[in-house]
Amino acid sequence: MVAEPYPSETVSDPYAGDAVFELHRGGKIEVTSSVQVNDADDLSKAYTPGVARVCTAIAEDPSLARKYTWKSNVVAVVTDGTAVLGLGDIGPVASLPVMEGKALLFKEFGGVDSVPIALDCTDVDDFVDTVARMAPSFGGINLEDISAPRCFEIERRLKERLDIPVFHDDQHGTAVVVLAALRNALRVTGKSIEDVRVVISGAGAAGVACARILLQAGVGDLAVVDSKGVLSEDRSDLTPVKLSLAQDTNTGGLSGRLVDALDGADVFLGVSGGTVPEDAIARMAPGAMIFALANPNPEVHPDIAHRYAAVVATGRSDFPNQINNVLAFPGIFRGAFDVNASRITEGMKLAAADALAGLIAADDLRADYIIPSPFDARVAPAVAAAVSTAAHRDGVSRA
C-alpha cells in the first residue's frame, strides 16, 4: 500500500529553492549503524540469539550498559517548545528544526550522539516524569528552550532524580561562554573581576545562570535588572528564583530601571532583548565592556557600543566576539561522558570557562578577539579535558 502524501506535498512547495529550507529538507540528522550485518553470523551476533547474552549480563550488572550499548555517548535533547530561540512559545513540533540542529552540533563539535525529543506537555510534573522514565536509554539529558521560571524547577528535580548529567544549555552553556569571554575582556582592559561592577539585563534562564557563575568567579558587585527594575529584596513581586538572586546581588543597593543601574557600570550583559538607549551606555565607566547577546537584534548595536566601550561582544556570527553556546555544551558533555560523571558540577562549568578563555594566547588577545571561534578545533578537546579533570576533583567521576 502506498502511503498517502502529506497535504503540503500535494501542492507546490513555496519554499522550494530556498537554500535554508533545502538544507533542512528531510531533516538534518539520521541514525546509522556502527557495525555491519553482512551474513547470518553477523545477524545472530547483532540480534537474536546473541543479543540475549548481552541483555542477561546487563540485567545482572547494569553498569555494563555503558560499555555494551550506546548509552555512554548519547544525549537526549529535550524541549517542550515554550521558549525557542527568539520565537517564544511555538510548540513542540515547530521546535524540531532547532532540536535537530542541536543534535547536529553535538556530533560535529563534540563527537557526541544525541536524539532530539520534543514533548507535548508543559506541566512540570508531566515533563519531569516523562524525561525520568526515558532516561535509562541515555547517558545525559540536555534541556533546551524551556520557558522560565519552569526551567529552573525542571532542571532541579531531574538532577535530584537521575544519576546522569542533566544540563540546561540555555542557562549554563550561555553562562560558561560569557564567563570565558569576560575573563579575556578583563585582560584586554586591565581590570580585575573583583573590582568591576556588572549589570545584567534579563532575569530569565540565561540571566540567572550568568549571574550565578559570575558570582562564583569572584564578581563582587553585580546587579540584575528585569522588566520592572533592579532586583532587590524590598520588591514584593519577585518569584522565588528572583528573590534568591536579589539576596545574593545588588550589594550597592541600587534601585530604579536599567538606565539607572548602568551609570558608572563596567560591564553590561544583555540577555533579554529590547533596546538600551545610547545615553545610558554613554554613562558607563571608561573602558566599559558591552555584551549585547539578544538575537537577531542586540540590545546595543555594535556601532553604538563601540563609541563608548573598549570591548564589545554579541550573539551574532557576523560581528566579532560571538558568544555562542556551541563553544561549551559539546565539550562539557564529552568531558562528562569520558569519566562517566554522575552530574555536572559548578566546578566543571568553571573549569570549562577557564579552558575556553585560556585558548586565547596573550600575544593574540585583542578587543575583537576575546573568545575562540566555534570552528577552532582546539575548543571541544580543551573543554572536555578540563571538565573531566574537574569531575575527578569534585568526586563525581565513576571512571
PDB file of C-alpha atoms in Angstrom, residues 45-302:
ATOM      1  CA  LYS A  45      25.503 -11.692  16.971  1.00  0.00           C
ATOM      2  CA  ALA A  46      23.907  -8.283  16.472  1.00  0.00           C
ATOM      3  CA  TYR A  47      20.414  -9.567  17.181  1.00  0.00           C
ATOM      4  CA  THR A  48      18.928 -12.841  18.311  1.00  0.00           C
ATOM      5  CA  PRO A  49      20.226 -15.117  19.735  1.00  0.00           C
ATOM      6  CA  GLY A  50      23.497 -13.365  20.577  1.00  0.00           C
ATOM      7  CA  VAL A  51      21.919 -10.175  21.873  1.00  0.00           C
ATOM      8  CA  ALA A  52      20.202 -12.141  24.643  1.00  0.00           C
ATOM      9  CA  ARG A  53      23.558 -12.876  26.254  1.00  0.00           C
ATOM     10  CA  VAL A  54      24.349  -9.162  26.417  1.00  0.00           C
ATOM     11  CA  CYS A  55      20.897  -8.372  27.853  1.00  0.00           C
ATOM     12  CA  THR A  56      21.331 -11.031  30.530  1.00  0.00           C
ATOM     13  CA  ALA A  57      24.739  -9.682  31.512  1.00  0.00           C
ATOM     14  CA  ILE A  58      23.374  -6.137  31.803  1.00  0.00           C
ATOM     15  CA  ALA A  59      20.429  -7.371  33.868  1.00  0.00           C
ATOM     16  CA  GLU A  60      22.934  -8.853  36.321  1.00  0.00           C
ATOM     17  CA  ASP A  61      25.221  -5.792  36.217  1.00  0.00           C
ATOM     18  CA  PRO A  62      23.503  -2.618  34.904  1.00  0.00           C
ATOM     19  CA  SER A  63      26.829  -0.760  34.770  1.00  0.00           C
ATOM     20  CA  LEU A  64      27.721  -2.889  31.730  1.00  0.00           C
ATOM     21  CA  ALA A  65      25.191  -0.885  29.694  1.00  0.00           C
ATOM     22  CA  ARG A  66      27.756   1.875  29.477  1.00  0.00           C
ATOM     23  CA  LYS A  67      30.208  -0.499  27.810  1.00  0.00           C
ATOM     24  CA  TYR A  68      27.930  -2.619  25.641  1.00  0.00           C
ATOM     25  CA  THR A  69      25.287  -0.110  24.458  1.00  0.00           C
ATOM     26  CA  TRP A  70      25.348   3.413  23.085  1.00  0.00           C
ATOM     27  CA  LYS A  71      24.314   4.815  26.481  1.00  0.00           C
ATOM     28  CA  SER A  72      27.817   6.105  27.287  1.00  0.00           C
ATOM     29  CA  ASN A  73      27.794   8.513  24.353  1.00  0.00           C
ATOM     30  CA  VAL A  74      24.230   9.631  23.736  1.00  0.00           C
ATOM     31  CA  VAL A  75      22.311  12.667  24.955  1.00  0.00           C
ATOM     32  CA  ALA A  76      18.569  13.289  24.903  1.00  0.00           C
ATOM     33  CA  VAL A  77      17.976  16.858  23.670  1.00  0.00           C
ATOM     34  CA  VAL A  78      14.605  17.587  25.263  1.00  0.00           C
ATOM     35  CA  THR A  79      12.243  20.527  24.886  1.00  0.00           C
ATOM     36  CA  ASP A  80       8.595  21.437  25.205  1.00  0.00           C
ATOM     37  CA  GLY A  81       8.877  24.223  22.637  1.00  0.00           C
ATOM     38  CA  THR A  82       7.925  27.003  25.048  1.00  0.00           C
ATOM     39  CA  ALA A  83      10.957  29.273  24.593  1.00  0.00           C
ATOM     40  CA  VAL A  84      12.507  28.533  21.220  1.00  0.00           C
ATOM     41  CA  LEU A  85      15.323  30.898  20.256  1.00  0.00           C
ATOM     42  CA  GLY A  86      13.776  34.347  19.913  1.00  0.00           C
ATOM     43  CA  LEU A  87      10.491  32.873  18.680  1.00  0.00           C
ATOM     44  CA  GLY A  88       8.909  32.154  22.046  1.00  0.00           C
ATOM     45  CA  ASP A  89       6.255  29.505  22.641  1.00  0.00           C
ATOM     46  CA  ILE A  90       5.907  27.940  19.192  1.00  0.00           C
ATOM     47  CA  GLY A  91       5.180  24.417  20.400  1.00  0.00           C
ATOM     48  CA  PRO A  92       6.994  21.079  20.214  1.00  0.00           C
ATOM     49  CA  VAL A  93       6.608  20.319  16.504  1.00  0.00           C
ATOM     50  CA  ALA A  94       7.895  23.711  15.368  1.00  0.00           C
ATOM     51  CA  SER A  95      10.856  23.322  17.724  1.00  0.00           C
ATOM     52  CA  LEU A  96      12.178  20.241  15.923  1.00  0.00           C
ATOM     53  CA  PRO A  97      14.482  22.076  13.469  1.00  0.00           C
ATOM     54  CA  VAL A  98      16.269  23.639  16.440  1.00  0.00           C
ATOM     55  CA  MET A  99      16.492  20.336  18.324  1.00  0.00           C
ATOM     56  CA  GLU A 100      17.848  18.623  15.207  1.00  0.00           C
ATOM     57  CA  GLY A 101      20.365  21.426  14.882  1.00  0.00           C
ATOM     58  CA  LYS A 102      21.452  20.912  18.468  1.00  0.00           C
ATOM     59  CA  ALA A 103      21.948  17.206  17.810  1.00  0.00           C
ATOM     60  CA  LEU A 104      23.978  18.052  14.726  1.00  0.00           C
ATOM     61  CA  LEU A 105      26.234  20.366  16.745  1.00  0.00           C
ATOM     62  CA  PHE A 106      26.752  17.742  19.453  1.00  0.00           C
ATOM     63  CA  LYS A 107      28.038  15.320  16.829  1.00  0.00           C
ATOM     64  CA  GLU A 108      30.038  17.738  14.695  1.00  0.00           C
ATOM     65  CA  PHE A 109      31.762  19.587  17.520  1.00  0.00           C
ATOM     66  CA  GLY A 110      31.955  17.019  20.337  1.00  0.00           C
ATOM     67  CA  GLY A 111      31.610  13.598  18.757  1.00  0.00           C
ATOM     68  CA  VAL A 112      28.567  13.037  20.952  1.00  0.00           C
ATOM     69  CA  ASP A 113      25.445  11.305  19.623  1.00  0.00           C
ATOM     70  CA  SER A 114      22.084  12.770  20.561  1.00  0.00           C
ATOM     71  CA  VAL A 115      18.387  12.377  19.914  1.00  0.00           C
ATOM     72  CA  PRO A 116      16.013  15.366  19.589  1.00  0.00           C
ATOM     73  CA  ILE A 117      12.875  14.869  21.671  1.00  0.00           C
ATOM     74  CA  ALA A 118      10.007  17.373  21.622  1.00  0.00           C
ATOM     75  CA  LEU A 119       7.451  16.698  24.347  1.00  0.00           C
ATOM     76  CA  ASP A 120       3.821  17.689  24.023  1.00  0.00           C
ATOM     77  CA  CYS A 121       3.433  18.681  27.662  1.00  0.00           C
ATOM     78  CA  THR A 122       4.117  21.834  29.628  1.00  0.00           C
ATOM     79  CA  ASP A 123       3.120  20.717  33.129  1.00  0.00           C
ATOM     80  CA  VAL A 124       6.263  20.455  35.237  1.00  0.00           C
ATOM     81  CA  ASP A 125       5.256  17.147  36.848  1.00  0.00           C
ATOM     82  CA  ASP A 126       4.422  15.580  33.491  1.00  0.00           C
ATOM     83  CA  PHE A 127       7.629  16.827  31.911  1.00  0.00           C
ATOM     84  CA  VAL A 128       9.869  15.600  34.732  1.00  0.00           C
ATOM     85  CA  ASP A 129       8.145  12.216  34.914  1.00  0.00           C
ATOM     86  CA  THR A 130       8.386  11.720  31.150  1.00  0.00           C
ATOM     87  CA  VAL A 131      12.078  12.540  30.975  1.00  0.00           C
ATOM     88  CA  ALA A 132      12.872  10.440  34.036  1.00  0.00           C
ATOM     89  CA  ARG A 133      11.060   7.442  32.586  1.00  0.00           C
ATOM     90  CA  MET A 134      13.001   7.526  29.330  1.00  0.00           C
ATOM     91  CA  ALA A 135      16.338   8.323  30.993  1.00  0.00           C
ATOM     92  CA  PRO A 136      17.570   4.688  31.049  1.00  0.00           C
ATOM     93  CA  SER A 137      18.116   4.970  27.285  1.00  0.00           C
ATOM     94  CA  PHE A 138      20.531   7.889  27.607  1.00  0.00           C
ATOM     95  CA  GLY A 139      23.809   8.887  29.185  1.00  0.00           C
ATOM     96  CA  GLY A 140      22.806  12.522  29.665  1.00  0.00           C
ATOM     97  CA  ILE A 141      19.912  14.975  29.363  1.00  0.00           C
ATOM     98  CA  ASN A 142      20.288  18.341  27.623  1.00  0.00           C
ATOM     99  CA  LEU A 143      17.276  20.538  28.374  1.00  0.00           C
ATOM    100  CA  GLU A 144      16.570  23.078  25.671  1.00  0.00           C
ATOM    101  CA  ASP A 145      14.265  26.022  25.013  1.00  0.00           C
ATOM    102  CA  ILE A 146      12.048  25.652  28.081  1.00  0.00           C
ATOM    103  CA  SER A 147      10.462  28.812  29.443  1.00  0.00           C
ATOM    104  CA  ALA A 148      11.382  30.365  32.791  1.00  0.00           C
ATOM    105  CA  PRO A 149      10.705  30.001  35.646  1.00  0.00           C
ATOM    106  CA  ARG A 150       9.575  26.410  34.893  1.00  0.00           C
ATOM    107  CA  CYS A 151      13.020  25.548  33.528  1.00  0.00           C
ATOM    108  CA  PHE A 152      14.647  26.049  36.938  1.00  0.00           C
ATOM    109  CA  GLU A 153      12.349  23.602  38.731  1.00  0.00           C
ATOM    110  CA  ILE A 154      12.519  21.064  35.882  1.00  0.00           C
ATOM    111  CA  GLU A 155      16.301  21.025  35.937  1.00  0.00           C
ATOM    112  CA  ARG A 156      16.489  20.883  39.738  1.00  0.00           C
ATOM    113  CA  ARG A 157      14.068  17.987  40.015  1.00  0.00           C
ATOM    114  CA  LEU A 158      15.683  15.973  37.233  1.00  0.00           C
ATOM    115  CA  LYS A 159      19.130  16.448  38.770  1.00  0.00           C
ATOM    116  CA  GLU A 160      17.770  15.167  42.084  1.00  0.00           C
ATOM    117  CA  ARG A 161      16.083  12.197  40.444  1.00  0.00           C
ATOM    118  CA  LEU A 162      18.703  10.994  37.949  1.00  0.00           C
ATOM    119  CA  ASP A 163      22.298   9.824  38.272  1.00  0.00           C
ATOM    120  CA  ILE A 164      23.372  11.075  34.845  1.00  0.00           C
ATOM    121  CA  PRO A 165      24.334  14.614  33.754  1.00  0.00           C
ATOM    122  CA  VAL A 166      21.376  16.995  33.387  1.00  0.00           C
ATOM    123  CA  PHE A 167      22.245  20.309  31.778  1.00  0.00           C
ATOM    124  CA  HIS A 168      20.015  23.192  30.696  1.00  0.00           C
ATOM    125  CA  ASP A 169      22.086  24.711  27.927  1.00  0.00           C
ATOM    126  CA  ASP A 170      20.138  27.973  27.710  1.00  0.00           C
ATOM    127  CA  GLN A 171      21.279  28.590  31.272  1.00  0.00           C
ATOM    128  CA  HIS A 172      24.671  27.074  31.739  1.00  0.00           C
ATOM    129  CA  GLY A 173      26.074  26.945  28.226  1.00  0.00           C
ATOM    130  CA  THR A 174      25.491  30.666  27.920  1.00  0.00           C
ATOM    131  CA  ALA A 175      26.979  31.304  31.361  1.00  0.00           C
ATOM    132  CA  VAL A 176      30.167  29.337  30.645  1.00  0.00           C
ATOM    133  CA  VAL A 177      30.894  31.194  27.411  1.00  0.00           C
ATOM    134  CA  VAL A 178      30.044  34.581  28.960  1.00  0.00           C
ATOM    135  CA  LEU A 179      32.480  33.977  31.815  1.00  0.00           C
ATOM    136  CA  ALA A 180      35.224  32.881  29.417  1.00  0.00           C
ATOM    137  CA  ALA A 181      34.739  35.978  27.279  1.00  0.00           C
ATOM    138  CA  LEU A 182      34.598  38.260  30.314  1.00  0.00           C
ATOM    139  CA  ARG A 183      37.853  36.872  31.683  1.00  0.00           C
ATOM    140  CA  ASN A 184      39.595  37.806  28.455  1.00  0.00           C
ATOM    141  CA  ALA A 185      37.823  41.162  28.179  1.00  0.00           C
ATOM    142  CA  LEU A 186      39.182  41.958  31.621  1.00  0.00           C
ATOM    143  CA  ARG A 187      42.675  41.075  30.408  1.00  0.00           C
ATOM    144  CA  VAL A 188      42.228  43.494  27.488  1.00  0.00           C
ATOM    145  CA  THR A 189      41.008  46.349  29.693  1.00  0.00           C
ATOM    146  CA  GLY A 190      43.370  45.701  32.603  1.00  0.00           C
ATOM    147  CA  LYS A 191      40.518  45.436  35.095  1.00  0.00           C
ATOM    148  CA  SER A 192      40.060  42.739  37.742  1.00  0.00           C
ATOM    149  CA  ILE A 193      36.974  40.629  38.201  1.00  0.00           C
ATOM    150  CA  GLU A 194      36.766  41.542  41.876  1.00  0.00           C
ATOM    151  CA  ASP A 195      36.628  45.282  41.168  1.00  0.00           C
ATOM    152  CA  VAL A 196      34.234  45.600  38.229  1.00  0.00           C
ATOM    153  CA  ARG A 197      30.547  46.413  38.559  1.00  0.00           C
ATOM    154  CA  VAL A 198      28.359  44.230  36.348  1.00  0.00           C
ATOM    155  CA  VAL A 199      24.781  44.917  35.254  1.00  0.00           C
ATOM    156  CA  ILE A 200      22.761  42.079  33.746  1.00  0.00           C
ATOM    157  CA  SER A 201      19.622  42.881  31.790  1.00  0.00           C
ATOM    158  CA  GLY A 202      17.343  39.874  32.000  1.00  0.00           C
ATOM    159  CA  ALA A 203      16.370  37.571  34.862  1.00  0.00           C
ATOM    160  CA  GLY A 204      15.299  34.577  32.820  1.00  0.00           C
ATOM    161  CA  ALA A 205      17.197  31.336  32.300  1.00  0.00           C
ATOM    162  CA  ALA A 206      20.369  32.856  30.868  1.00  0.00           C
ATOM    163  CA  GLY A 207      20.393  35.898  33.134  1.00  0.00           C
ATOM    164  CA  VAL A 208      20.089  33.884  36.332  1.00  0.00           C
ATOM    165  CA  ALA A 209      22.750  31.374  35.302  1.00  0.00           C
ATOM    166  CA  CYS A 210      25.147  34.095  34.174  1.00  0.00           C
ATOM    167  CA  ALA A 211      24.690  35.935  37.465  1.00  0.00           C
ATOM    168  CA  ARG A 212      25.373  32.775  39.458  1.00  0.00           C
ATOM    169  CA  ILE A 213      28.545  31.808  37.603  1.00  0.00           C
ATOM    170  CA  LEU A 214      29.903  35.379  37.716  1.00  0.00           C
ATOM    171  CA  LEU A 215      29.370  35.468  41.477  1.00  0.00           C
ATOM    172  CA  GLN A 216      31.198  32.163  41.821  1.00  0.00           C
ATOM    173  CA  ALA A 217      34.019  33.513  39.673  1.00  0.00           C
ATOM    174  CA  GLY A 218      34.542  36.441  42.027  1.00  0.00           C
ATOM    175  CA  VAL A 219      32.436  39.359  40.785  1.00  0.00           C
ATOM    176  CA  GLY A 220      31.637  41.291  43.927  1.00  0.00           C
ATOM    177  CA  ASP A 221      29.313  43.996  42.624  1.00  0.00           C
ATOM    178  CA  LEU A 222      26.547  42.679  40.393  1.00  0.00           C
ATOM    179  CA  ALA A 223      23.014  43.876  39.770  1.00  0.00           C
ATOM    180  CA  VAL A 224      20.317  42.075  37.791  1.00  0.00           C
ATOM    181  CA  VAL A 225      17.503  44.001  36.136  1.00  0.00           C
ATOM    182  CA  ASP A 226      14.199  42.618  34.871  1.00  0.00           C
ATOM    183  CA  SER A 227      11.381  44.421  33.073  1.00  0.00           C
ATOM    184  CA  LYS A 228      10.320  46.162  36.290  1.00  0.00           C
ATOM    185  CA  GLY A 229      13.733  47.285  37.505  1.00  0.00           C
ATOM    186  CA  VAL A 230      16.670  46.195  39.623  1.00  0.00           C
ATOM    187  CA  LEU A 231      16.137  43.004  41.615  1.00  0.00           C
ATOM    188  CA  SER A 232      16.179  43.916  45.294  1.00  0.00           C
ATOM    189  CA  GLU A 233      14.850  42.325  48.451  1.00  0.00           C
ATOM    190  CA  ASP A 234      12.370  45.123  49.027  1.00  0.00           C
ATOM    191  CA  ARG A 235      10.408  44.232  45.892  1.00  0.00           C
ATOM    192  CA  SER A 236       7.240  42.248  46.583  1.00  0.00           C
ATOM    193  CA  ASP A 237       6.741  40.949  43.039  1.00  0.00           C
ATOM    194  CA  LEU A 238       9.707  38.557  42.776  1.00  0.00           C
ATOM    195  CA  THR A 239       9.492  34.850  42.068  1.00  0.00           C
ATOM    196  CA  PRO A 240      11.424  32.596  44.458  1.00  0.00           C
ATOM    197  CA  VAL A 241      14.270  32.351  41.928  1.00  0.00           C
ATOM    198  CA  LYS A 242      14.485  36.122  41.543  1.00  0.00           C
ATOM    199  CA  LEU A 243      14.207  36.712  45.293  1.00  0.00           C
ATOM    200  CA  SER A 244      17.096  34.320  45.923  1.00  0.00           C
ATOM    201  CA  LEU A 245      19.146  36.157  43.327  1.00  0.00           C
ATOM    202  CA  ALA A 246      18.233  39.527  44.832  1.00  0.00           C
ATOM    203  CA  GLN A 247      19.518  38.323  48.195  1.00  0.00           C
ATOM    204  CA  ASP A 248      22.902  37.462  46.685  1.00  0.00           C
ATOM    205  CA  THR A 249      23.373  40.509  44.432  1.00  0.00           C
ATOM    206  CA  ASN A 250      22.979  44.279  44.373  1.00  0.00           C
ATOM    207  CA  THR A 251      25.361  44.924  47.241  1.00  0.00           C
ATOM    208  CA  GLY A 252      25.383  48.574  46.207  1.00  0.00           C
ATOM    209  CA  GLY A 253      21.688  48.916  46.999  1.00  0.00           C
ATOM    210  CA  LEU A 254      20.743  50.114  43.521  1.00  0.00           C
ATOM    211  CA  SER A 255      17.143  50.829  42.609  1.00  0.00           C
ATOM    212  CA  GLY A 256      15.301  52.059  39.559  1.00  0.00           C
ATOM    213  CA  ARG A 257      15.472  50.914  35.959  1.00  0.00           C
ATOM    214  CA  LEU A 258      18.242  49.606  33.727  1.00  0.00           C
ATOM    215  CA  VAL A 259      19.350  53.076  32.667  1.00  0.00           C
ATOM    216  CA  ASP A 260      19.890  53.994  36.307  1.00  0.00           C
ATOM    217  CA  ALA A 261      21.899  50.858  37.063  1.00  0.00           C
ATOM    218  CA  LEU A 262      24.214  51.439  34.090  1.00  0.00           C
ATOM    219  CA  ASP A 263      25.509  54.738  35.455  1.00  0.00           C
ATOM    220  CA  GLY A 264      29.204  54.035  36.147  1.00  0.00           C
ATOM    221  CA  ALA A 265      28.948  50.302  35.392  1.00  0.00           C
ATOM    222  CA  ASP A 266      31.968  48.482  33.961  1.00  0.00           C
ATOM    223  CA  VAL A 267      30.102  45.622  32.301  1.00  0.00           C
ATOM    224  CA  PHE A 268      26.719  45.412  30.606  1.00  0.00           C
ATOM    225  CA  LEU A 269      25.418  41.929  29.855  1.00  0.00           C
ATOM    226  CA  GLY A 270      22.208  41.810  27.863  1.00  0.00           C
ATOM    227  CA  VAL A 271      20.261  38.558  27.729  1.00  0.00           C
ATOM    228  CA  SER A 272      16.743  39.901  27.462  1.00  0.00           C
ATOM    229  CA  GLY A 273      16.147  41.746  24.210  1.00  0.00           C
ATOM    230  CA  GLY A 274      14.845  45.267  23.847  1.00  0.00           C
ATOM    231  CA  THR A 275      16.951  48.335  23.146  1.00  0.00           C
ATOM    232  CA  VAL A 276      19.167  50.207  25.580  1.00  0.00           C
ATOM    233  CA  PRO A 277      19.260  53.975  24.964  1.00  0.00           C
ATOM    234  CA  GLU A 278      22.584  55.341  23.786  1.00  0.00           C
ATOM    235  CA  ASP A 279      22.667  57.948  26.530  1.00  0.00           C
ATOM    236  CA  ALA A 280      22.551  55.153  29.131  1.00  0.00           C
ATOM    237  CA  ILE A 281      25.515  53.407  27.517  1.00  0.00           C
ATOM    238  CA  ALA A 282      27.367  56.711  27.421  1.00  0.00           C
ATOM    239  CA  ARG A 283      27.152  56.883  31.231  1.00  0.00           C
ATOM    240  CA  MET A 284      29.087  53.648  31.753  1.00  0.00           C
ATOM    241  CA  ALA A 285      32.601  53.706  33.193  1.00  0.00           C
ATOM    242  CA  PRO A 286      35.648  54.279  30.977  1.00  0.00           C
ATOM    243  CA  GLY A 287      36.942  51.063  29.452  1.00  0.00           C
ATOM    244  CA  ALA A 288      33.482  49.515  29.606  1.00  0.00           C
ATOM    245  CA  MET A 289      32.621  46.052  28.299  1.00  0.00           C
ATOM    246  CA  ILE A 290      29.317  45.525  26.487  1.00  0.00           C
ATOM    247  CA  PHE A 291      27.982  42.025  25.849  1.00  0.00           C
ATOM    248  CA  ALA A 292      24.692  42.544  23.975  1.00  0.00           C
ATOM    249  CA  LEU A 293      23.564  38.995  23.276  1.00  0.00           C
ATOM    250  CA  ALA A 294      19.966  39.284  22.069  1.00  0.00           C
ATOM    251  CA  ASN A 295      19.382  37.778  18.631  1.00  0.00           C
ATOM    252  CA  PRO A 296      18.873  38.871  15.957  1.00  0.00           C
ATOM    253  CA  ASN A 297      18.849  42.418  17.317  1.00  0.00           C
ATOM    254  CA  PRO A 298      21.416  43.118  20.080  1.00  0.00           C
ATOM    255  CA  GLU A 299      20.267  45.338  22.938  1.00  0.00           C
ATOM    256  CA  VAL A 300      23.018  47.743  21.865  1.00  0.00           C
ATOM    257  CA  HIS A 301      24.080  47.773  18.236  1.00  0.00           C
ATOM    258  CA  PRO A 302      27.844  47.255  17.951  1.00  0.00           C
TER     259      PRO A 302
END
